[in-house]
Amino acid sequence: MSGSKASPSPGTRCAGGVDGREPYPSDLLDEAWEPIRPVITDWEAKHPSVSGHEGNYDMREIANGILYQVRTG
């Protein structure tokens, strides 16, 4: 076994880089994440951490959480 994970097929939900987590039904589909990713990447480039800390959470996971709250209240 090589230890590498296969890429998800189009239309699937991705765990967003969180090791060992199964995707939730509410997670963003890859197609929905792609238009959001450049906006977040640009924001991160313009707002570097003062301490140099990169953060503990993947931005896709944060977006998943925000959108879950918007949908469910």
C-alpha positions in Angstrom: 0.0 0.0 0.0 1.5 3.3 -1.1 -0.3 5.4 1.6 -1.5 8.0 -0.9 -5.2 8.8 -1.1 -7.1 8.8 -4.4 -8.5 12.1 -5.5 -12.3 12.4 -5.1 -14.3 12.1 -8.2 -16.1 15.2 -9.6 -19.2 16.0 -7.6 -18.0 14.4 -4.4 -17.5 16.1 -1.1 -13.9 16.4 0.1 -12.8 16.4 3.7 -10.9 19.6 3.0 -7.6 18.4 4.2 -8.7 17.3 7.7 -7.1 13.9 8.3 -9.4 11.1 9.3 -12.6 13.0 9.1 -15.5 11.6 7.1 -17.3 14.3 5.1 -20.6 15.6 6.4 -23.6 15.8 4.0 -23.5 19.6 4.4 -19.9 20.0 3.3 -19.2 22.0 0.2 -19.0 20.1 -3.0 -15.7 20.5 -4.9 -17.5 22.5 -7.6 -18.9 24.9 -5.0 -15.5 25.3 -3.3 -13.6 26.2 -6.4 -15.1 29.7 -6.9 -14.6 30.5 -3.2 -11.0 29.3 -2.9 -9.4 32.3 -4.8 -11.3 34.8 -2.7 -10.0 33.2 0.5 -6.5 32.8 -0.9 -6.4 36.5 -1.8 -7.8 37.5 1.7 -5.1 35.3 3.4 -2.4 37.0 1.3 -3.6 40.5 2.3 -4.0 39.6 6.0 -1.0 37.7 7.2 -0.8 36.7 10.9 1.0 39.2 13.1 2.5 36.3 15.0 3.4 34.3 11.9 1.1 31.5 13.0 -0.5 29.8 10.1 -3.6 28.6 12.0 -5.0 25.3 13.0 -7.9 24.9 10.7 -8.2 24.6 6.9 -10.1 27.5 5.4 -12.4 25.1 3.6 -13.5 23.7 7.0 -14.2 27.2 8.3 -16.3 27.9 5.2 -18.1 24.6 5.8 -18.9 25.6 9.4 -20.1 29.1 8.4 -22.3 27.8 5.7 -23.7 25.1 8.0 -24.7 27.8 10.5 -26.3 30.0 7.8 -28.3 27.0 6.5 -29.4 25.7 9.9 -29.5 28.7 12.1 
